[in-house]
Coordinates of N, CA and C in Angstrom, one line a residue:
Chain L
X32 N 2.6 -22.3 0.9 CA 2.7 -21.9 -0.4 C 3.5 -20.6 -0.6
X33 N 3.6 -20.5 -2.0 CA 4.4 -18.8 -2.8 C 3.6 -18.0 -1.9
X34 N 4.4 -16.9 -2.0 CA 3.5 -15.8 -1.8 C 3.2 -14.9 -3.3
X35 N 2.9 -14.0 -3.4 CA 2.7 -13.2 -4.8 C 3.6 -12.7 -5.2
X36 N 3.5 -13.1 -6.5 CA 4.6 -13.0 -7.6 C 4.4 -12.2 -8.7
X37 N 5.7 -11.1 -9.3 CA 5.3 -10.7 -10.1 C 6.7 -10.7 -11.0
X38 N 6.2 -10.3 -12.5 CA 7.4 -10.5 -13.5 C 7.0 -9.1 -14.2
X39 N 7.8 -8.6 -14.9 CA 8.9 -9.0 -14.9 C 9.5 -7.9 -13.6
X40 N 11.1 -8.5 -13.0 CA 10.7 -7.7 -11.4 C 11.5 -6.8 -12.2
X41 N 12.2 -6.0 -13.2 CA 12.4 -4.4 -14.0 C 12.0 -4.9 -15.5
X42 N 11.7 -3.3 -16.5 CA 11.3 -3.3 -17.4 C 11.9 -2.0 -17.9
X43 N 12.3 -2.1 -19.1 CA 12.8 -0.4 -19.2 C 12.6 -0.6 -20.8
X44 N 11.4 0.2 -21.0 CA 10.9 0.6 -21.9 C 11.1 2.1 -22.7
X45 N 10.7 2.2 -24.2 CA 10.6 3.5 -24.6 C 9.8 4.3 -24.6
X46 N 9.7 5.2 -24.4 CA 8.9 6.3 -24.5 C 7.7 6.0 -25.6
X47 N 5.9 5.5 -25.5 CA 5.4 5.1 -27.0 C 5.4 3.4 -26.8
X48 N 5.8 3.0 -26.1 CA 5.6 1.7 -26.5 C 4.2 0.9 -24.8
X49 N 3.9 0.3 -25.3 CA 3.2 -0.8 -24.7 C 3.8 -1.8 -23.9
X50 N 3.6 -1.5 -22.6 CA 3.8 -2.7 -21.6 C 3.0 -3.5 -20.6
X51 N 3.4 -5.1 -20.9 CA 2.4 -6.0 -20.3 C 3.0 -6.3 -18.7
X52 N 2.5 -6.3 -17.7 CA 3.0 -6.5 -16.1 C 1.8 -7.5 -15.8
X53 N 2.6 -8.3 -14.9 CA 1.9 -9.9 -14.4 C 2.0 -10.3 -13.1
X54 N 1.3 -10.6 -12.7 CA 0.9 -10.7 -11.0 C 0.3 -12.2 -11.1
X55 N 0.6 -13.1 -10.0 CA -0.1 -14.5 -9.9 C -0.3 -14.1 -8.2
X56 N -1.7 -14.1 -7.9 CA -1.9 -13.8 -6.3 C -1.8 -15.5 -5.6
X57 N -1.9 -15.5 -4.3 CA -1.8 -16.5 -3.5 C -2.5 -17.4 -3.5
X58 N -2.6 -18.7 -3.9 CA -3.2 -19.5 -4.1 C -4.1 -19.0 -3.3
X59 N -5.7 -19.7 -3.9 CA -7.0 -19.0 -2.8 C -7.2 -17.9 -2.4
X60 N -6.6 -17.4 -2.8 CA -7.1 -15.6 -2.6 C -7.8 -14.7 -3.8
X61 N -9.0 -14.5 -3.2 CA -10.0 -13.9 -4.4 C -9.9 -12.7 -5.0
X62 N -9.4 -12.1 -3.8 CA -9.1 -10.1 -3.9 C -7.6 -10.7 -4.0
X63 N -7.6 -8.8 -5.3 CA -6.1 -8.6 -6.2 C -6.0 -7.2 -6.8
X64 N -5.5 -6.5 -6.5 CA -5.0 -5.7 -5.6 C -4.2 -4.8 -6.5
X65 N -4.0 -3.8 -7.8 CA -2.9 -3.3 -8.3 C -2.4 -1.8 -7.2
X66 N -1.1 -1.9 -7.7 CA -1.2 -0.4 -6.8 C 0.3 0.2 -8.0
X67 N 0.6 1.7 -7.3 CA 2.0 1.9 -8.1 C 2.3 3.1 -6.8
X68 N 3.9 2.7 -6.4 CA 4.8 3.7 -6.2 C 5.9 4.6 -6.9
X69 N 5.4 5.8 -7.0 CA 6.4 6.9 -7.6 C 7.8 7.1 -6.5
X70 N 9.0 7.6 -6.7 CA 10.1 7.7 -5.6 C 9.8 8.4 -4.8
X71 N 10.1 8.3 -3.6 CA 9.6 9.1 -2.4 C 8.1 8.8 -2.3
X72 N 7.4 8.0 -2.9 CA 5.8 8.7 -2.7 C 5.3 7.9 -1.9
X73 N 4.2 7.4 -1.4 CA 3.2 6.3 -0.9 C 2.2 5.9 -2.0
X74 N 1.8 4.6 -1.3 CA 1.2 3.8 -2.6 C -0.2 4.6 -3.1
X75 N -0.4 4.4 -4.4 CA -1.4 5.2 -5.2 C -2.1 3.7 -5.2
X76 N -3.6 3.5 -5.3 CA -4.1 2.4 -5.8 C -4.7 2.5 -7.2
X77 N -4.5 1.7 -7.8 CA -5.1 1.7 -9.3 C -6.2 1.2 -9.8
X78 N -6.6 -0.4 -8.9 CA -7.6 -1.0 -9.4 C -7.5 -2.1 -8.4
X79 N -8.6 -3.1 -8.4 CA -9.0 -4.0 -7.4 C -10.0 -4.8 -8.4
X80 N -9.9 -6.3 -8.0 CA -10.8 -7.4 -8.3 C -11.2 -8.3 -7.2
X81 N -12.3 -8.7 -7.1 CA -13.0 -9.2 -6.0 C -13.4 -10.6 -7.0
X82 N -13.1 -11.5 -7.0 CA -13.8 -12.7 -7.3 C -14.5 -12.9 -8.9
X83 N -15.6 -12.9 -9.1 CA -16.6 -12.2 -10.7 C -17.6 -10.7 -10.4
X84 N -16.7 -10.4 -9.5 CA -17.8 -8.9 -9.2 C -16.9 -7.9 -10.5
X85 N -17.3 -6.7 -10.8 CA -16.6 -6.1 -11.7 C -15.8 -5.6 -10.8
X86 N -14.5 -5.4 -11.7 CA -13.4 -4.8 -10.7 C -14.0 -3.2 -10.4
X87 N -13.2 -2.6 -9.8 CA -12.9 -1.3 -9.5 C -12.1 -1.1 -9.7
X88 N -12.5 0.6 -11.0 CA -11.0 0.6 -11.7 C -10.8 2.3 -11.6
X89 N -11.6 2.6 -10.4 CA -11.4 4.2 -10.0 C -10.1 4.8 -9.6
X90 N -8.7 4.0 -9.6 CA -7.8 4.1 -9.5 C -7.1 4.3 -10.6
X91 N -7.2 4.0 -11.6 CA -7.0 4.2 -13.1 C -6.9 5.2 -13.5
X92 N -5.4 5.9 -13.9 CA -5.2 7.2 -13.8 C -5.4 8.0 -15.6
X93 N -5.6 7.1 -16.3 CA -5.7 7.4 -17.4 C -6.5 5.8 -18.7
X94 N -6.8 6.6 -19.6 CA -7.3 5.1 -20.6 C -6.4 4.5 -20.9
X95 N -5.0 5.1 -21.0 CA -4.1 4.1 -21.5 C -3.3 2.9 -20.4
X96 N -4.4 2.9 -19.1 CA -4.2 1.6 -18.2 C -5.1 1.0 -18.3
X97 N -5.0 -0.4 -18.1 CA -6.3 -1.3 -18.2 C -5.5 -2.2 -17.0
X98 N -6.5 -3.2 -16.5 CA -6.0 -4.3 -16.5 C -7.0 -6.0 -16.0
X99 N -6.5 -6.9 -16.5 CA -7.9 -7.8 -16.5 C -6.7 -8.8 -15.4
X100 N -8.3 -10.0 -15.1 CA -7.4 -10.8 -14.6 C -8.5 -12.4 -14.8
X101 N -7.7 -13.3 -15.4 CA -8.5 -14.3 -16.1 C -8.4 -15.9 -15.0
X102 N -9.8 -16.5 -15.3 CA -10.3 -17.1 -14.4 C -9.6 -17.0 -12.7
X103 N -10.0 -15.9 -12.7 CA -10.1 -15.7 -11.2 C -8.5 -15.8 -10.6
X104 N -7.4 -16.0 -11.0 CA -6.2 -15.9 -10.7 C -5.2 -15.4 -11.5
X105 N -4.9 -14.7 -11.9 CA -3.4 -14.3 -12.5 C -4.2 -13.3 -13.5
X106 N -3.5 -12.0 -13.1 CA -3.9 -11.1 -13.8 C -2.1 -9.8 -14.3
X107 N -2.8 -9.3 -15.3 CA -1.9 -8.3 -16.3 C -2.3 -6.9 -16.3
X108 N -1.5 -6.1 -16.0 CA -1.7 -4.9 -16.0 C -0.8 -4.3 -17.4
X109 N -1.7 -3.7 -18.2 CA -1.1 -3.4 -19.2 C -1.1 -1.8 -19.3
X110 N 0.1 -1.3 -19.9 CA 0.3 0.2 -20.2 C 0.7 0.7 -21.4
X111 N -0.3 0.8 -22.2 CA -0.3 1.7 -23.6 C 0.2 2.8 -24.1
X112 N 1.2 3.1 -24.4 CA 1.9 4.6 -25.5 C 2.4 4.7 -24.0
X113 N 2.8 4.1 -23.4 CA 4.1 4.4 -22.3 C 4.7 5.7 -22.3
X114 N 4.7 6.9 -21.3 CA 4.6 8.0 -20.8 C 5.7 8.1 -19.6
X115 N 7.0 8.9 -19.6 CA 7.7 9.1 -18.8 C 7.1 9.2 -17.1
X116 N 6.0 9.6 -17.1 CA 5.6 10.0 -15.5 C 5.3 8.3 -15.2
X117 N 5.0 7.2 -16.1 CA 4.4 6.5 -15.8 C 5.8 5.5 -14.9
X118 N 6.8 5.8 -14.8 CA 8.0 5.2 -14.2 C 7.5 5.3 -12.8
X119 N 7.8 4.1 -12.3 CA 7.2 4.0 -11.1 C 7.8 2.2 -10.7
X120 N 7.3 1.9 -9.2 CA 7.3 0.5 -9.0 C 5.8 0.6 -9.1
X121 N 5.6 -0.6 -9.7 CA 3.9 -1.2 -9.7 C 3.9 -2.4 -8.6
X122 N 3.5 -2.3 -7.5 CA 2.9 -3.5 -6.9 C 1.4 -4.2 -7.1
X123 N 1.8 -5.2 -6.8 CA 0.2 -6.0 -6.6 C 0.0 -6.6 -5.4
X124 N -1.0 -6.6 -5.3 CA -1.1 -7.7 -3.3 C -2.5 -8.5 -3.6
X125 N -2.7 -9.0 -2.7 CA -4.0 -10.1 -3.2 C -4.5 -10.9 -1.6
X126 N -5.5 -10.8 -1.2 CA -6.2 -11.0 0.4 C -6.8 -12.3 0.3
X127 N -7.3 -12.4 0.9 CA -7.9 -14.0 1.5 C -9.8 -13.5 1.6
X128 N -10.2 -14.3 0.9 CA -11.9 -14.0 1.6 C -12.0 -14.2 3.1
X129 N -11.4 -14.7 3.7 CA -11.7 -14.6 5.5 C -10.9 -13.4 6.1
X130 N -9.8 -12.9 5.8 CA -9.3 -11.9 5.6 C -9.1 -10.8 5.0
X131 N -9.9 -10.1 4.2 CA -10.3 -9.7 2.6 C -8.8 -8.4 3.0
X132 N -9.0 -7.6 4.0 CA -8.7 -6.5 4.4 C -6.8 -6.5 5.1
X133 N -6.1 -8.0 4.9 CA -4.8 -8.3 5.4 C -4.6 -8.9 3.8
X134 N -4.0 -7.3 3.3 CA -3.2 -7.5 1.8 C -1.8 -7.8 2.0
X135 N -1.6 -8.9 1.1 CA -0.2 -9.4 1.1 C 0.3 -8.9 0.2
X136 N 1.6 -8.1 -0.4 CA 2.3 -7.6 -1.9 C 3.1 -8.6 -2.2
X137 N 3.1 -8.5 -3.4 CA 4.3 -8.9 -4.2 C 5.7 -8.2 -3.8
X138 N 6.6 -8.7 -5.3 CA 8.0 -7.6 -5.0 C 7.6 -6.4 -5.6
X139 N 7.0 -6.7 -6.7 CA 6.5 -5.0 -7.6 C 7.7 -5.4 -8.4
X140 N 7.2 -4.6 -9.6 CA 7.4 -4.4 -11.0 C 8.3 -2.6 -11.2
X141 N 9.3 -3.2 -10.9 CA 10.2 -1.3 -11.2 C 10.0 -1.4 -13.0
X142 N 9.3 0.4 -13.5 CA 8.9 0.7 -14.7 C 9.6 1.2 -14.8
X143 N 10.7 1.5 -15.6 CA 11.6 3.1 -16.2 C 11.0 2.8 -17.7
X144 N 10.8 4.1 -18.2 CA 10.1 4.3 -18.8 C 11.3 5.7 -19.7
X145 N 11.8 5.4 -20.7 CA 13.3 6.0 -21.0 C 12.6 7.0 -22.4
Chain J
X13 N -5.7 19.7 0.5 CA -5.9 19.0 1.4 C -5.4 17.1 0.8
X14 N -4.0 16.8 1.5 CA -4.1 15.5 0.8 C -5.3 14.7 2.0
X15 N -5.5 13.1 1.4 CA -6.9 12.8 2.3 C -6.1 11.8 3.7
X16 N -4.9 11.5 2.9 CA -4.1 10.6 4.1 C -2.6 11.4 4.4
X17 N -2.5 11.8 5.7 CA -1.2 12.6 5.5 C 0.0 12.2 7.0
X18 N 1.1 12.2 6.7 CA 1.8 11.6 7.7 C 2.5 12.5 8.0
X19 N 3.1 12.4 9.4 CA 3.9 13.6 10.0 C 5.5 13.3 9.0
X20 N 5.8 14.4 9.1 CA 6.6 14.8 8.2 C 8.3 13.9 8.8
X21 N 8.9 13.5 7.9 CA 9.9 12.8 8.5 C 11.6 13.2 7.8
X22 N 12.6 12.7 7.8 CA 12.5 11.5 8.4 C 12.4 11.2 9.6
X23 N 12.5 10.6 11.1 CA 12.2 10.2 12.6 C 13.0 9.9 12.8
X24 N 14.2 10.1 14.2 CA 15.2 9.6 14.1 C 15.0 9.1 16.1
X25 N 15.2 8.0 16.1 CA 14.8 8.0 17.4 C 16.1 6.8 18.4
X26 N 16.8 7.0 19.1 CA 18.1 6.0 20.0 C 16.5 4.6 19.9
X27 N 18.2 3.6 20.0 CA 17.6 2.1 20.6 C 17.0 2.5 21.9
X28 N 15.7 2.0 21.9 CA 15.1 1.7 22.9 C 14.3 2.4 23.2
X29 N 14.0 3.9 22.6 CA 13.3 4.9 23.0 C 11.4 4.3 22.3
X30 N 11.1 5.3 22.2 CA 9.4 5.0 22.1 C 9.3 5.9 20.3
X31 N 9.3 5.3 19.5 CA 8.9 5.6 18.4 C 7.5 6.7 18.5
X32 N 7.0 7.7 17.8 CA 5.7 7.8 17.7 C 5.4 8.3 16.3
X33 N 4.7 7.7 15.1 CA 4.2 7.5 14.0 C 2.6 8.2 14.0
X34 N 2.8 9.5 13.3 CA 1.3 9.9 13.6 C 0.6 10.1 12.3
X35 N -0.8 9.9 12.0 CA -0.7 10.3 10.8 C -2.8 10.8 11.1
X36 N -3.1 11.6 9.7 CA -4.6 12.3 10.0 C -5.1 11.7 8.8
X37 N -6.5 11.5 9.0 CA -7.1 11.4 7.5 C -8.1 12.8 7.4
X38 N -8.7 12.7 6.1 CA -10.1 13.8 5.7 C -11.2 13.6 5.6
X39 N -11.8 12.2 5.3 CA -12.5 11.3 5.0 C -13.5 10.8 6.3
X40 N -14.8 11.8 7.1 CA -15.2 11.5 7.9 C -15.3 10.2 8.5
X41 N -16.1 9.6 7.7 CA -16.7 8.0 7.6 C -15.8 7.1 7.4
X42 N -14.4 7.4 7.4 CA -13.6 6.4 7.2 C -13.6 5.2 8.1
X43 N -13.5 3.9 7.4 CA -13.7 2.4 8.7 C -12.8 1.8 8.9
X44 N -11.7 1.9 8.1 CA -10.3 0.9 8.7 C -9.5 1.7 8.6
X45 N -8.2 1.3 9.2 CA -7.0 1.9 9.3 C -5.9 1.0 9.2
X46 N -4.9 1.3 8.8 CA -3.9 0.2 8.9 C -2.6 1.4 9.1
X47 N -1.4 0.2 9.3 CA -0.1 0.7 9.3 C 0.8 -0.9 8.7
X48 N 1.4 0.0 8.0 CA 2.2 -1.0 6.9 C 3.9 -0.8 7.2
X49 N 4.5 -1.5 7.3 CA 6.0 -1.4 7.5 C 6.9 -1.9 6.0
X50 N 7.4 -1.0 5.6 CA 8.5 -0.9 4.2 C 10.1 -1.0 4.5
X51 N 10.2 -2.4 4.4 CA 12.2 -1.8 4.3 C 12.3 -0.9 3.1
X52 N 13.6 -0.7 2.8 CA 14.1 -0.2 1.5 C 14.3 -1.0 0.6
X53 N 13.4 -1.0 -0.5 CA 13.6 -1.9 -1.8 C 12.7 -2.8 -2.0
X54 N 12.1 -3.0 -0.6 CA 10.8 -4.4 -0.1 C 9.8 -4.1 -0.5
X55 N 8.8 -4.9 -0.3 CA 7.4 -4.4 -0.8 C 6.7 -4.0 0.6
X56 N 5.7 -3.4 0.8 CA 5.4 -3.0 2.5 C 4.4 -4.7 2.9
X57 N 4.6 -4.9 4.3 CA 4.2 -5.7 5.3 C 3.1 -5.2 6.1
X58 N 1.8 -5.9 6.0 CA 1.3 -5.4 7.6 C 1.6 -5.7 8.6
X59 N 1.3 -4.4 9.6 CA 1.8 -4.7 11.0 C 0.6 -4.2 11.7
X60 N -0.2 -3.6 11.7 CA -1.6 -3.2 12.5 C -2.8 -3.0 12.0
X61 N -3.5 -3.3 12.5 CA -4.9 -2.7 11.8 C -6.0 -2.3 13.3
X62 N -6.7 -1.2 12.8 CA -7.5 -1.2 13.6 C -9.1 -0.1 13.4
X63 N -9.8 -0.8 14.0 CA -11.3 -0.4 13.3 C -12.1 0.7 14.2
X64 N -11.8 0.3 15.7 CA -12.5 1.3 16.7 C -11.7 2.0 17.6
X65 N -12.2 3.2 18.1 CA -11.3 3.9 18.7 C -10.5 3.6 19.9
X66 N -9.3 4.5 20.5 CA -9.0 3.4 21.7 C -7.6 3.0 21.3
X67 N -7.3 2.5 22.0 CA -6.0 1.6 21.6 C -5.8 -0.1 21.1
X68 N -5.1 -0.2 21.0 CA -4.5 -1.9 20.3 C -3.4 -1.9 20.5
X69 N -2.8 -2.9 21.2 CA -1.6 -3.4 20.9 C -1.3 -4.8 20.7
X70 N -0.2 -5.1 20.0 CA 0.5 -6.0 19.5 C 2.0 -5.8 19.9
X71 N 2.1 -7.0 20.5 CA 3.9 -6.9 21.4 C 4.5 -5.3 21.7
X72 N 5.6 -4.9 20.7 CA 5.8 -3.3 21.1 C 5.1 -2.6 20.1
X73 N 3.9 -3.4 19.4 CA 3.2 -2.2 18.8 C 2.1 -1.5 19.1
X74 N 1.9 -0.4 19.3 CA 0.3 0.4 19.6 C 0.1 1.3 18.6
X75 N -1.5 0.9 18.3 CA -2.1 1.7 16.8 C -3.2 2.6 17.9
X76 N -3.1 3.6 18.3 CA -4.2 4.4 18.4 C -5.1 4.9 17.8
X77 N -6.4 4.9 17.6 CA -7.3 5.8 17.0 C -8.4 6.9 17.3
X78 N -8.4 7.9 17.0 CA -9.5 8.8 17.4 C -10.3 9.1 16.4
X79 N -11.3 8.8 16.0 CA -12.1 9.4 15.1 C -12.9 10.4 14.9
X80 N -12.8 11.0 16.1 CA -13.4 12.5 16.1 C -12.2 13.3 15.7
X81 N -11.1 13.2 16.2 CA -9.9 13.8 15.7 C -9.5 13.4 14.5
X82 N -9.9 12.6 13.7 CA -9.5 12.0 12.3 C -8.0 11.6 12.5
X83 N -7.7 11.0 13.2 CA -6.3 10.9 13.8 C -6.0 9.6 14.0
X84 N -5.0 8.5 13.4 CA -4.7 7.3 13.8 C -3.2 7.3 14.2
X85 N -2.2 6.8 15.3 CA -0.8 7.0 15.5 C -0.4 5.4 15.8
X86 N 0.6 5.6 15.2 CA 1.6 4.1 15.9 C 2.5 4.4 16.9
X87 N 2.3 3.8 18.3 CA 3.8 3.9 19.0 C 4.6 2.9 18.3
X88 N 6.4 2.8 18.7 CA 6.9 1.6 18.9 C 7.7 1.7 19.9
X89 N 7.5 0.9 21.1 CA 8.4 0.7 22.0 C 9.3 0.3 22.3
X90 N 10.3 0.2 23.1 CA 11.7 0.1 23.0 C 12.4 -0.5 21.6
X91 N 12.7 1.2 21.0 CA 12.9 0.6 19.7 C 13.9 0.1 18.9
X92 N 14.2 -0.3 18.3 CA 15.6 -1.2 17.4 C 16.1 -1.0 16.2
X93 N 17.2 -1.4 16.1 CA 17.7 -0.8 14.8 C 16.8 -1.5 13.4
X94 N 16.5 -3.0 13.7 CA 15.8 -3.6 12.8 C 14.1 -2.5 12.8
X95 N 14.0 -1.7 13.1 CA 12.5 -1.6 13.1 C 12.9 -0.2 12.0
X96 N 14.1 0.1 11.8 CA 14.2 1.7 10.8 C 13.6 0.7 9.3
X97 N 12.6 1.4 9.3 CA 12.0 1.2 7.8 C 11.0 2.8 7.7
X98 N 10.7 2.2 5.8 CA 9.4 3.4 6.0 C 8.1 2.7 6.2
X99 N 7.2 3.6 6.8 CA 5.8 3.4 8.0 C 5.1 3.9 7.4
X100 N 4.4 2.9 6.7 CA 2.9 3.7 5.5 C 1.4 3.6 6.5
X101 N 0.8 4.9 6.5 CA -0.6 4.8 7.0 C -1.5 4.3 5.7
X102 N -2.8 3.8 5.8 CA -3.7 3.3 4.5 C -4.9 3.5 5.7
X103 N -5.7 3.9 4.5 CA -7.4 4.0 4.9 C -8.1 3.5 4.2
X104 N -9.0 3.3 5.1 CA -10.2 2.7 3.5 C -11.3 4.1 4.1
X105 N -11.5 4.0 3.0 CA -12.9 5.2 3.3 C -14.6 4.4 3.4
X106 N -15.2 4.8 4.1 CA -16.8 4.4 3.9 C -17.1 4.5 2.9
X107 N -18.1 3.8 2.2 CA -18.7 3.5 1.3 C -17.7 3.7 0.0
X108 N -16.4 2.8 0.3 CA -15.8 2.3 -1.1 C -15.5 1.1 -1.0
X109 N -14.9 0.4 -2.0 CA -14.7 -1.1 -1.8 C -13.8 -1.5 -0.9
X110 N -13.8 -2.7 -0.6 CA -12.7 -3.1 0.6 C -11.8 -2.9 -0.2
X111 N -11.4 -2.8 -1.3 CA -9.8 -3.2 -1.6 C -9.8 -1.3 -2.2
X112 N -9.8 -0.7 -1.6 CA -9.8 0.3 -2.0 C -9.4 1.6 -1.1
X113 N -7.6 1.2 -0.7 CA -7.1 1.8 0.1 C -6.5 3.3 -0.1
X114 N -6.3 4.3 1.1 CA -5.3 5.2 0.7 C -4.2 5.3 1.5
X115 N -3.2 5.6 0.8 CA -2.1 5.8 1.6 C -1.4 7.2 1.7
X116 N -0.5 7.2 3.0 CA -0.1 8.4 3.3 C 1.2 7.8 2.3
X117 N 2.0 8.9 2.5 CA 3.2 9.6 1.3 C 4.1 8.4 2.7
X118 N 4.5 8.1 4.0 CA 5.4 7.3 4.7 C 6.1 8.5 5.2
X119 N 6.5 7.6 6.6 CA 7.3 8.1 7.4 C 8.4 7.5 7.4
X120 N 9.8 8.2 7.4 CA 11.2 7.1 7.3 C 11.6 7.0 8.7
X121 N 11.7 5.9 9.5 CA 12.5 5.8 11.1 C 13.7 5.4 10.9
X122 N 14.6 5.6 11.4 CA 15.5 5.4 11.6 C 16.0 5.3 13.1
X123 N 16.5 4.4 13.7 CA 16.5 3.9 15.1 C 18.3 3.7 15.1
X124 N 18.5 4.3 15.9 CA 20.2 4.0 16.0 C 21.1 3.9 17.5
X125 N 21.4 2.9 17.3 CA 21.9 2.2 18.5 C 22.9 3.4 19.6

């Protein structure tokens, strides 16, 4: 099978505006995984979903991130009144229940954020 | 204090020589470790993981751990030009969720024939 996919793979948005990011994890894999890299930096985690348990969204650097993910595969990370710092690659990755802890990524989502 | 932190880079090391990737955590109770390999532009790949202290290896890879030293390191042995990427450490800390990793800021290798 695919491995994880995400769209759109750039986005260049305005300053104020609302953006929707989409991730489809690997068939059969329950855990899903957002993260975001700034330039030069290592990955920041944002949030995590495990199956129907509530996510963990202690990674969530502000309210103007959310992100859901519907029947249990393909989820959207959305970013509200879009903020220059918020320029970043967004990845996603997504594990296996027998493997929960061997995260696969996506390509990530490059944000410029203009 | 960052909580995941990697020796400062970039690493520049001839073909063939012995890579060494070192990085510390803060986080006593920490239970996994990993090391992740990043080309430029790519998304990162795992390449190690490891839970108890001691060594591991995998082909020319060795993940060492010390947990009294809060200390986890990657060798790479006789190393290659295909192996120059950046080298992300990730932790998980005790009592958070599995999916709820940290990463160091990466080490850049560069390996030159």
């Amino acid at each position: 099978g695919a491995g994880v996919s995400q769209s759109p793979s750039n986005k260049v948005t305005e300053k104020g505006k609302d953006v929707e990011l989409r991730c489809d994890p690997i068939s059969g894999h329950t855990a899903l995984y957002w993260y975001r890299q700034s330039l030069g930096q290592g990955l920041e985690f944002l949030i995590y979903f495990q199956g129907n348990s509530a996510p963990d969204k202690s990674g969530l650097p502000s309210d103007r991130f959310s992100a859901e993910r519907t029947g249990g595969s393909v989820s959207t990370l959305t970013i509200q009144r879009t903020q220059q710092e918020d320029s970043a690659v967004y990845l996603c990755a997504s594990s296996s229940p027998r493997t929960i802890e061997t995260q696969y990524f996506g390509p990530g989502t490059r944000l410029l954020v203009l | 204090q960052k909580e995941v932190e990697q020796n400062s880079g970039p690493l520049s090391v001839p073909e063939g020589a012995i890579a060494s990737l070192n990085c510390t955590y803060s986080d006593r109770v920490s239970q996994s470790f990993f090391w992740y390999r990043q080309y430029s532009g790519k998304s990162p790949e795992l390449i190690m993981s490891i839970y108890s202290n001691g060594d591991k290896e995998d082909g020319r890879f060795t993940a060492q751990l010390n947990k009294a030293s809060q200390y986890v390191s990657l060798l790479i042995r006789d190393s290659q030009p295909s192996d120059s990427a950046t080298y992300l450490c990730a932790v998980r800390a005790g009592g958070t969720s599995y999916g709820k990793l940290t990463f160091g800021q990466g080490t850049i290798l560069t390996v030159h024939p």
